[in-house]
Coordinates of C-alpha atoms and ligand atoms in Angstrom, one line a residue:
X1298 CA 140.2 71.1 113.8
X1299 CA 140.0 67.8 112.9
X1300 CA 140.1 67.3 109.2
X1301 CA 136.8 65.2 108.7
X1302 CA 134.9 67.8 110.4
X1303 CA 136.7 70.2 108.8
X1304 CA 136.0 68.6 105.0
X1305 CA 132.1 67.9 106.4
X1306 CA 131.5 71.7 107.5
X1307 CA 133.2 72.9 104.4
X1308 CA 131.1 70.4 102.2
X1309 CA 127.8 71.8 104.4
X1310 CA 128.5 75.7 103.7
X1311 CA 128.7 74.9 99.6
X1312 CA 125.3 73.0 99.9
X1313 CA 124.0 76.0 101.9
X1314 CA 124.8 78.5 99.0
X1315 CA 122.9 76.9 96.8
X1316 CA 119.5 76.6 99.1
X1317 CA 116.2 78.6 97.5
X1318 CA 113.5 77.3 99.6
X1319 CA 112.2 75.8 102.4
X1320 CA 112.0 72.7 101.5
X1321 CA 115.5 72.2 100.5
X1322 CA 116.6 73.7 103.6
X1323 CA 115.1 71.0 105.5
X1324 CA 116.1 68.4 103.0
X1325 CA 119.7 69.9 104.0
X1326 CA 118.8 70.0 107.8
X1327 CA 117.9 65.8 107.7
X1328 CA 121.3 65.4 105.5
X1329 CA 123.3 66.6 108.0
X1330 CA 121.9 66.5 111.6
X1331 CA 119.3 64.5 111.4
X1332 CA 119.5 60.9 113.0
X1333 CA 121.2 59.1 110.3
X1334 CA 122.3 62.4 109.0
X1335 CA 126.0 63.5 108.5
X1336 CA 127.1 64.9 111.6
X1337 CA 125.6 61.8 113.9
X1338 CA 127.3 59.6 111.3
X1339 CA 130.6 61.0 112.8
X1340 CA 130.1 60.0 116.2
X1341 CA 130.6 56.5 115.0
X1342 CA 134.1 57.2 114.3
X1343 CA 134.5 57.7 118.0
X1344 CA 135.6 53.9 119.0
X1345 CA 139.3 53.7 118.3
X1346 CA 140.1 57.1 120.3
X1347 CA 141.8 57.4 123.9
X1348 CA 139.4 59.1 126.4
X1349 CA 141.2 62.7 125.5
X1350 CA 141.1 62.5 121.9
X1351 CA 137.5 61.5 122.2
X1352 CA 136.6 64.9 124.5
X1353 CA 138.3 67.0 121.8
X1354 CA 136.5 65.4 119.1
X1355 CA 132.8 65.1 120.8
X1356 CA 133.5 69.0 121.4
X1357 CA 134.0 69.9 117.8
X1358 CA 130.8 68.2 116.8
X1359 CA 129.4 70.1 119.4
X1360 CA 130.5 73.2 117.8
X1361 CA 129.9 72.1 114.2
X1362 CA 126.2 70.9 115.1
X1363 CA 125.7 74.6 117.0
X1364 CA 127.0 76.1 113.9
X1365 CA 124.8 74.5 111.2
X1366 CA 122.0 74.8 113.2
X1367 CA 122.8 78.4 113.4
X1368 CA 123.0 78.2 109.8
X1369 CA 119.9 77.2 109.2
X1370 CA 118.1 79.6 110.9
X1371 CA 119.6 82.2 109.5
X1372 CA 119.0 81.1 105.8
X1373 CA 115.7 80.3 107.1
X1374 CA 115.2 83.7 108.1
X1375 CA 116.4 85.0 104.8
X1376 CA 114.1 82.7 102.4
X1377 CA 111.1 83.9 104.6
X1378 CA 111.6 87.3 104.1
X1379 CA 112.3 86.8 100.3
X1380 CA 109.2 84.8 99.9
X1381 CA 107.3 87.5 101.8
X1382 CA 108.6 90.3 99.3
X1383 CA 107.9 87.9 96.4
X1384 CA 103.9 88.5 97.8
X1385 CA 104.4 91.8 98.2
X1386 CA 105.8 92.3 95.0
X1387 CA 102.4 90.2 93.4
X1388 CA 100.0 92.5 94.9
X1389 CA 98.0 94.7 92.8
X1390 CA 98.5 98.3 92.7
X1391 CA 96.0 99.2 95.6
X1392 CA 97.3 98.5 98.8
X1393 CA 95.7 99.4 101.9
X1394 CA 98.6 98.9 104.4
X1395 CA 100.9 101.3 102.3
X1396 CA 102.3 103.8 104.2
X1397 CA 102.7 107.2 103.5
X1398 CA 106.0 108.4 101.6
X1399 CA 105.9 112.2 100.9
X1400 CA 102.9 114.7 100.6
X1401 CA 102.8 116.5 97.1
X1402 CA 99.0 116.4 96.3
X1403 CA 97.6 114.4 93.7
X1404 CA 94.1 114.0 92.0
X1405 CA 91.6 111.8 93.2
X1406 CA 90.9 108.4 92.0
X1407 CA 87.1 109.9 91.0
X1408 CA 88.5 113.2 89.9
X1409 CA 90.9 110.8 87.5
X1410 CA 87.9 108.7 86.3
X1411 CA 86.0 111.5 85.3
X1412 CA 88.2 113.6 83.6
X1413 CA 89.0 110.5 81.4
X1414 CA 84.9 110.6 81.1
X1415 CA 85.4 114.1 80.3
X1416 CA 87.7 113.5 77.4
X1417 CA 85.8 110.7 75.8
X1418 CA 82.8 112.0 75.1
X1419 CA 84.5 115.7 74.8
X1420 CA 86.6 114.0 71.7
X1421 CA 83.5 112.8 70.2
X1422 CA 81.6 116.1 69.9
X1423 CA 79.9 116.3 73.5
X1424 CA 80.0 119.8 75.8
X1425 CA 80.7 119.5 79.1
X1426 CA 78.4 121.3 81.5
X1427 CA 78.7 122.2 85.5
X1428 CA 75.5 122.0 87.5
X1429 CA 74.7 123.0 90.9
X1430 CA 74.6 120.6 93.5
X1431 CA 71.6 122.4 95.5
X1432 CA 68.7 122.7 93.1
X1433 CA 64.6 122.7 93.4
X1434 CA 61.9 119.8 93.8
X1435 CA 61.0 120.9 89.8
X1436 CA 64.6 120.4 88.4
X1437 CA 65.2 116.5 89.8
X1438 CA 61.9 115.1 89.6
X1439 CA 59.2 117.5 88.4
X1440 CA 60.7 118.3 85.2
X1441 CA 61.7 114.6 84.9
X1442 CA 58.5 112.9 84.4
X1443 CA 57.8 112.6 88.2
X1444 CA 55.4 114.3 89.7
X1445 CA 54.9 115.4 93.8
X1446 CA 53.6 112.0 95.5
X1447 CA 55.1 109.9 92.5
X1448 CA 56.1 106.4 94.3
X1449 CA 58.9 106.6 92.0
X1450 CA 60.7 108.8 95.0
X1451 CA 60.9 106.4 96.9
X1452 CA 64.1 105.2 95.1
X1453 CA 66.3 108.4 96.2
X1454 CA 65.6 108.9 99.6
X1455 CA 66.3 112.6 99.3
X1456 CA 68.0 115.5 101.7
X1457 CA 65.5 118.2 101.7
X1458 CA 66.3 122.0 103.0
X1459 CA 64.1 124.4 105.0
X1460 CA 63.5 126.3 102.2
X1461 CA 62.1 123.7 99.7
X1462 CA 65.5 122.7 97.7
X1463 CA 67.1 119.9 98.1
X1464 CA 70.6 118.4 97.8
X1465 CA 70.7 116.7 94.2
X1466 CA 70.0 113.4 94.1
X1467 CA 71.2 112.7 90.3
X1468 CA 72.9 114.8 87.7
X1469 CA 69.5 113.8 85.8
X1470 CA 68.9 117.3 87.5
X1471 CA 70.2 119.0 84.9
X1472 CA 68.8 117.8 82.2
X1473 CA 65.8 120.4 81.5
X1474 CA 68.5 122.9 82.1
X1475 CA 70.9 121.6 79.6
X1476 CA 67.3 121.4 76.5
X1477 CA 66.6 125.0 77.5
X1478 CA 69.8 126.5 77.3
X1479 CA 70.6 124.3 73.5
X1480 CA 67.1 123.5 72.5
X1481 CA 67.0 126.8 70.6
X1482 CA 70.0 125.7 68.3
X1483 CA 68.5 122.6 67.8
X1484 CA 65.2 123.8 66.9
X1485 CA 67.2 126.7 64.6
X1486 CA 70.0 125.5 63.4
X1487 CA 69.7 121.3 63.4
X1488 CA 72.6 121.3 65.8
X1489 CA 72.0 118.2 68.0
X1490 CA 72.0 118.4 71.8
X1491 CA 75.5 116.2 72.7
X1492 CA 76.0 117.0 76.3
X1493 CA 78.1 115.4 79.5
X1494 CA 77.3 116.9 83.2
X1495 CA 79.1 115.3 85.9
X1496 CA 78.3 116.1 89.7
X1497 CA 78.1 115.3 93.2
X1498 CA 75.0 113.6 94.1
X1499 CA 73.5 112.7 97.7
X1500 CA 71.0 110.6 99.2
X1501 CA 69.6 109.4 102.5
X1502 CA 71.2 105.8 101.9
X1503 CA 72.5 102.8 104.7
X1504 CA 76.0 102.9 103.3
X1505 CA 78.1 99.4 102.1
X1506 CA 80.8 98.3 99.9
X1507 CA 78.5 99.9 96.8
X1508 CA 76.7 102.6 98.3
X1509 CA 77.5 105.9 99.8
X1510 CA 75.3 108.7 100.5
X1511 CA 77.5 110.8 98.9
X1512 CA 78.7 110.0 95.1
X1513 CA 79.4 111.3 91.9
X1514 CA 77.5 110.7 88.2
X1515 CA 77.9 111.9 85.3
X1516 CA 75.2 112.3 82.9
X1517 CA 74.9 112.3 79.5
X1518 CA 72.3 113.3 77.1
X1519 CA 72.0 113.2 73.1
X1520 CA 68.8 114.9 71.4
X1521 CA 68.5 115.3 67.7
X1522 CA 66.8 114.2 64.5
X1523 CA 66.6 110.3 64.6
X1524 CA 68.6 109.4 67.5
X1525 CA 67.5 106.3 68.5
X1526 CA 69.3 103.3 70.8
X1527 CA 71.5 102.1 68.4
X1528 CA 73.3 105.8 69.2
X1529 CA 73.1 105.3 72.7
X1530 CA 74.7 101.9 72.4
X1531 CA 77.3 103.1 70.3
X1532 CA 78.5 106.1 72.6
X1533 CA 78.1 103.6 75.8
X1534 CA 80.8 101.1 74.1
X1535 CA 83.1 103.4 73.2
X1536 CA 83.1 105.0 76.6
X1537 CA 83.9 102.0 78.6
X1538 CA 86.5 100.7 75.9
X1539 CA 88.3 104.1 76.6
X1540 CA 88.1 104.0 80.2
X1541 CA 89.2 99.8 80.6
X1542 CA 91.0 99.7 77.6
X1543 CA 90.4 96.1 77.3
X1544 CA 87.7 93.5 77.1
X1545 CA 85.0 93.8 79.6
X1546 CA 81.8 91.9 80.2
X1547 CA 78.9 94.2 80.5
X1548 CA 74.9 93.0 80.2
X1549 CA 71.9 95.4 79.1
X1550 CA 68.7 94.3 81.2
X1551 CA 65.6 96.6 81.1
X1552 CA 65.0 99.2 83.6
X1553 CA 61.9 101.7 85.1
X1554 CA 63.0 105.4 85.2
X1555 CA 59.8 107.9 84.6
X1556 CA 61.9 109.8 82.4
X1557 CA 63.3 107.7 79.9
X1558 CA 61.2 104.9 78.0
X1559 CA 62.7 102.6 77.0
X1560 CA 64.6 102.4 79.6
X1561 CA 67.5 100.0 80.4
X1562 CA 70.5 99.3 83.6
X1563 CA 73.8 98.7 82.0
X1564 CA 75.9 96.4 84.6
X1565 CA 79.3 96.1 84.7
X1566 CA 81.1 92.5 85.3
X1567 CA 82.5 92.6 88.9
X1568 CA 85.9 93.3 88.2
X1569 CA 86.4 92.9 92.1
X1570 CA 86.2 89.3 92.2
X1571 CA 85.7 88.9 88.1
X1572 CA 82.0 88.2 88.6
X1573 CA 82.2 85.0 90.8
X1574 CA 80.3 87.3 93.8
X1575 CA 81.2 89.5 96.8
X1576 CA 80.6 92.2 98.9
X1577 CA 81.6 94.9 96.2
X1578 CA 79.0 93.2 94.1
X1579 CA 76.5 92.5 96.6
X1580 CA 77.2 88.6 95.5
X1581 CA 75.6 89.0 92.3
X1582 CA 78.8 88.9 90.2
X1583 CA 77.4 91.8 88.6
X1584 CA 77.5 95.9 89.2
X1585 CA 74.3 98.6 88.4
X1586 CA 77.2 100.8 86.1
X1587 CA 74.8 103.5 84.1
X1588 CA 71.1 103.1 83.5
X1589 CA 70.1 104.8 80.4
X1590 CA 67.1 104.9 78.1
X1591 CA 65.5 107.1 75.6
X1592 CA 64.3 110.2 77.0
X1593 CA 60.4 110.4 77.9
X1594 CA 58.6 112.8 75.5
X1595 CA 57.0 114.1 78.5
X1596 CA 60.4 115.3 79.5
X1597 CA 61.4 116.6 75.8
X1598 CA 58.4 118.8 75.8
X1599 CA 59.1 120.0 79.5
X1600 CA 62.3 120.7 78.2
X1601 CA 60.7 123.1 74.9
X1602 CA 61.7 120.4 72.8
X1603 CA 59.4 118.6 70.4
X1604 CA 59.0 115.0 70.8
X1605 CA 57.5 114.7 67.9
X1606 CA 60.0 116.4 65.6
X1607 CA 63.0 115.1 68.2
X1608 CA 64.2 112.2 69.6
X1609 CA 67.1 111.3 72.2
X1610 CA 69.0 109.0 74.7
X1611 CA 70.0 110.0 78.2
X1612 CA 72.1 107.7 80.6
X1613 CA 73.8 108.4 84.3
X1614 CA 77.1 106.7 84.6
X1615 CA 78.0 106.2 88.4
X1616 CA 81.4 107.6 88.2
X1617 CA 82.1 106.1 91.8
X1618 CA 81.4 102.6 90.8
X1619 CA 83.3 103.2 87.4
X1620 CA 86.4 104.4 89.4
X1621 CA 86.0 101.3 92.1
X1622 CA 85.9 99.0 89.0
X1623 CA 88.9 100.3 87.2
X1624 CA 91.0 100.7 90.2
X1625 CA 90.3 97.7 91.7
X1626 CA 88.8 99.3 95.1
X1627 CA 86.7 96.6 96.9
X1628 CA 85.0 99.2 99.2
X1629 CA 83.8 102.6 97.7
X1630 CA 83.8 103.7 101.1
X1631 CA 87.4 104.3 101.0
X1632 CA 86.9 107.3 98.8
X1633 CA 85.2 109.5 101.4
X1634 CA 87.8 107.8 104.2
X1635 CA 90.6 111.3 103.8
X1636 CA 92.9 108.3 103.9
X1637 CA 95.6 110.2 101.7
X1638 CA 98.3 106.9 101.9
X1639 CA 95.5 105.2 100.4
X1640 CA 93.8 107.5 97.4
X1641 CA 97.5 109.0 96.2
X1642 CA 98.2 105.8 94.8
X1643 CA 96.7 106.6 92.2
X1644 CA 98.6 109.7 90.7
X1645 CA 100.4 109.0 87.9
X1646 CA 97.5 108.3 85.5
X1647 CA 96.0 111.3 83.2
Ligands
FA5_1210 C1 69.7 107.4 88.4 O1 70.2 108.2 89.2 C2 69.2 107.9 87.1 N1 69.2 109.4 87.1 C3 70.1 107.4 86.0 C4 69.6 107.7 84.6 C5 69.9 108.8 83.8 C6 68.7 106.7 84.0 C7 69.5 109.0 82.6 C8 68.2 106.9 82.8 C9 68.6 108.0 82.0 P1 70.3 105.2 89.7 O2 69.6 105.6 91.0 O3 70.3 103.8 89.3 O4 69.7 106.0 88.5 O5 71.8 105.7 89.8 C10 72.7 105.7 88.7 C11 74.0 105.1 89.0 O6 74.6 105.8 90.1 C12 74.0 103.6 89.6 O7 74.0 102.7 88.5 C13 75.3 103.6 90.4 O8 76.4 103.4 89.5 C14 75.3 105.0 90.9 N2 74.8 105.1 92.3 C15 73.5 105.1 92.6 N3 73.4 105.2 94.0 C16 74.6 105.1 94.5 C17 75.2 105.1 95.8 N4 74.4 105.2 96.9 N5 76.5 105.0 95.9 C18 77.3 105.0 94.8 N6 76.8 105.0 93.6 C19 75.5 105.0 93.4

C-alpha cells in the first residue's frame, strides 16, 4: 500500500476512536472525503505517475474512500444506539412499552397506595375498617344527609340491583356503620371515633384519563369532643407528606356535600404535567384528591351520636387518583387494563 495512504488511513482510524457524536462524525466525514477533504486532496498527487502507477494508486483510494465510508456508518450506527439508550435510560419509572420479564405476582399500584394509607393513619391512632361493597339506599345517601329525590344524586350516577341495593358509590357508605358500632365508647368512655375504611366504589360514569366507573376511596372519619378543622387539616398534611414524601402543592377551595358542613375539595397539583394542564388533569393543572368537611349534625344524630355534645371531620381520599399521582400514571385507565408488564412495575415499594 502506498505509504501516504497508508499514514492517512492510519491517521483517520485514531480520529475515529475518539468520535462521541454525530456531529463530530460528520465534522470527520468533511475532513476526510469531503471535496476539499483529505482523501480528494490525494488525487492531486496523481500528476507525476506513469499510466500504471496511477491505476494502482486511484485503486487504493478507491479502497480507502469505501473503507472510511464504511467506517462511518458503522460508528454512526453505534452513537445512534447509544444515544437511544441514553433516552431510555432518562425515562421515568413507568414505561408502557416494557415488556414482560418473569411472572412472580406482585401487589397492585392501588393495593400499594393504600396500604401506605393504611399505615399512616393506623400509626396515628386510627382503626382500619372493611365495608361491603353492596349495601342499601339508607347506608350511602339516606343516612348521609340525602334524602330519596335529593338532587344531590345526581352527582353519583348509581348501579342499582333488583332487589333495592346498590353497588356503593362512596366508602361515605360506611360511615353510620362505623358511629354505631364506636359511638357507644365514645358516649361511655370519651374515646374518640378515629377511623379509616377503604373500598371499591362504582358509578355509572363516561370514563377518561380521571375517571373510571370503578375506583377505590378511602374514607376517614374523626368524632370526638372539640374536633374541629384545624384536626382535619392536621391529619390531611401529614397523610400526603407520608405518601409523597416531599413537597407538594395542594389548594383547599370550598365544596357542597349534604353531609358534611363545612365542607371543602382538597386538589392535588398535577403531578402529571406539574400543573401546567393535561388530559390527566382535565387541563386545569389541578386534581379533585379528597373532599372533606365537618360532618353534618344531621348525620351525627343519624349515627346515635350527639351533635351537640360531639363534633367531627370526615374526608374521602380517592386512592386511584392518589396512586396515578405518585406513580406518575397519566391514564387511570391503565389500572383496570390486566396489563400485568405494565402494573408489576411497581413491586418493590412497601
Ligand atoms: C365523595 O365521594 C364523597 N363521599 C367524599 C367525602 C367524604 C366528602 C367525606 C366529604 C366528607 P367525590 O364524588 O368528589 O366525593 O369523590 C371523592 C374522590 O374520589 C374524588 O376527589 C376523586 O379523587 C375520587 N373519584 C370520584 N369519582 C371518581 C372516578 N369516577 N374515578 C376515579 N376517582 C374518582
Amino acid at each position: 500500500m502506498n505509504e501516504e495512504i497508508r499514514d492517512l488511513r492510519a491517521g483517520f482510524l485514531d480520529k475515529l476512536k475518539e468520535i462521541q457524536s454525530q456531529r463530530e462524525l460528520e465534522d470527520l466525514r468533511v475532513a476526510f472525503l469531503g471535496k476539499k477533504g483529505q482523501v480528494t486532496a490525494l488525487l492531486k498527487n496523481l500528476g507525476g505517475l506513469s499510466e500504471e502507477a496511477k491505476r494502482s494508486f486511484g485503486r487504493e483510494v478507491n479502497d480507502l474512500k469505501r473503507e472510511i465510508s464504511e467506517q462511518l456508518a458503522m460508528r454512526m450506527e453505534s452513537i445512534r444506539q447509544e444515544d437511544l439508550q441514553r433516552e431510555l435510560d432518562a425515562v421515568p419509572t413507568f414505561d408502557v412499552s416494557m415488556p414482560p420479564v418473569f411472572r412472580r405476582g406482585s401487589y397492585h399500584p392501588i393495593t400499594l397506595v393504600q396500604r401506605q394509607c393504611e399505615n399512616v393513619f393506623r400509626s396515628m391512632g386510627f382503626t382500619l375498617e372493611d365495608y361491603s361493597e353492596v349495601v342499601t339506599d339508607y347506608e350511602c345517601f339516606e343516612s348521609l344527609n340525602i334524602p330519596k329525590f335529593h338532587p344531590a344524586r345526581d352527582m353519583q350516577d348509581t348501579y342499582y340491583l333488583d332487589n333495592g341495593q346498590l353497588l356503593k358509590t362512596q366508602t361515605s357508605a360506611a360511615q353510620n356503620a362505623i358511629y354505631r358500632k364506636y359511638g357507644p365508647r365514645l358516649i361511655e368512655k370519651g374515646e374518640p371515633i378515629k377511623a379509616v375504611f377503604p373500598g371499591r366504589c362504582f358509578r355509572n360514569e363516561s370514563t377518561d384519563a380521571c375517571h373510571e366507573n370503578t375506583f377505590f376511596q378511602m374514607e376517614g372519619v374523626m368524632v370526638g369532643r372539640d374536633i374541629s378543622i384545624s384536626n382535619l387539616i392536621f391529619f390531611m398534611k401529614t397523610m400526603l407528606s407520608e405518601v409523597f414524601r416531599r413537597d407538594i402543592k395542594v389548594r383547599l377551595r370550598p365544596g357542597f356535600f349534604p353531609f358534611v358542613e363545612p365542607g371543602f375539595e382538597l386538589d392535588i397539583n398535577c403531578l402529571i404535567c406539574g400543573g401546567s394542564g393535561c388530559a390527566s388533569c382535565k387541563h386545569s393543572g389541578w386534581l379533585e384528591l379528597c373532599p372533606c368537611g365537618m360532618i353534618h349534625p344531621n348525620v351525627l344524630r343519624e349515627g346515635g351520636i350527639d351533635p351537640e355534645q360531639y363534633t367531627g371531620f370526615a374526608f374521602g381520599l380517592g386512592l386511584t387518583r392518589l396512586a396515578m399521582m405518585k406513580y406518575g400514571i397519566a391514564d387511570l385507565r391503565d389500572f383496570n387494563s390486566g396489563l400485568l408488564n405494565r402494573l408489576d412495575q411497581f413491586t418493590g415499594e412497601n
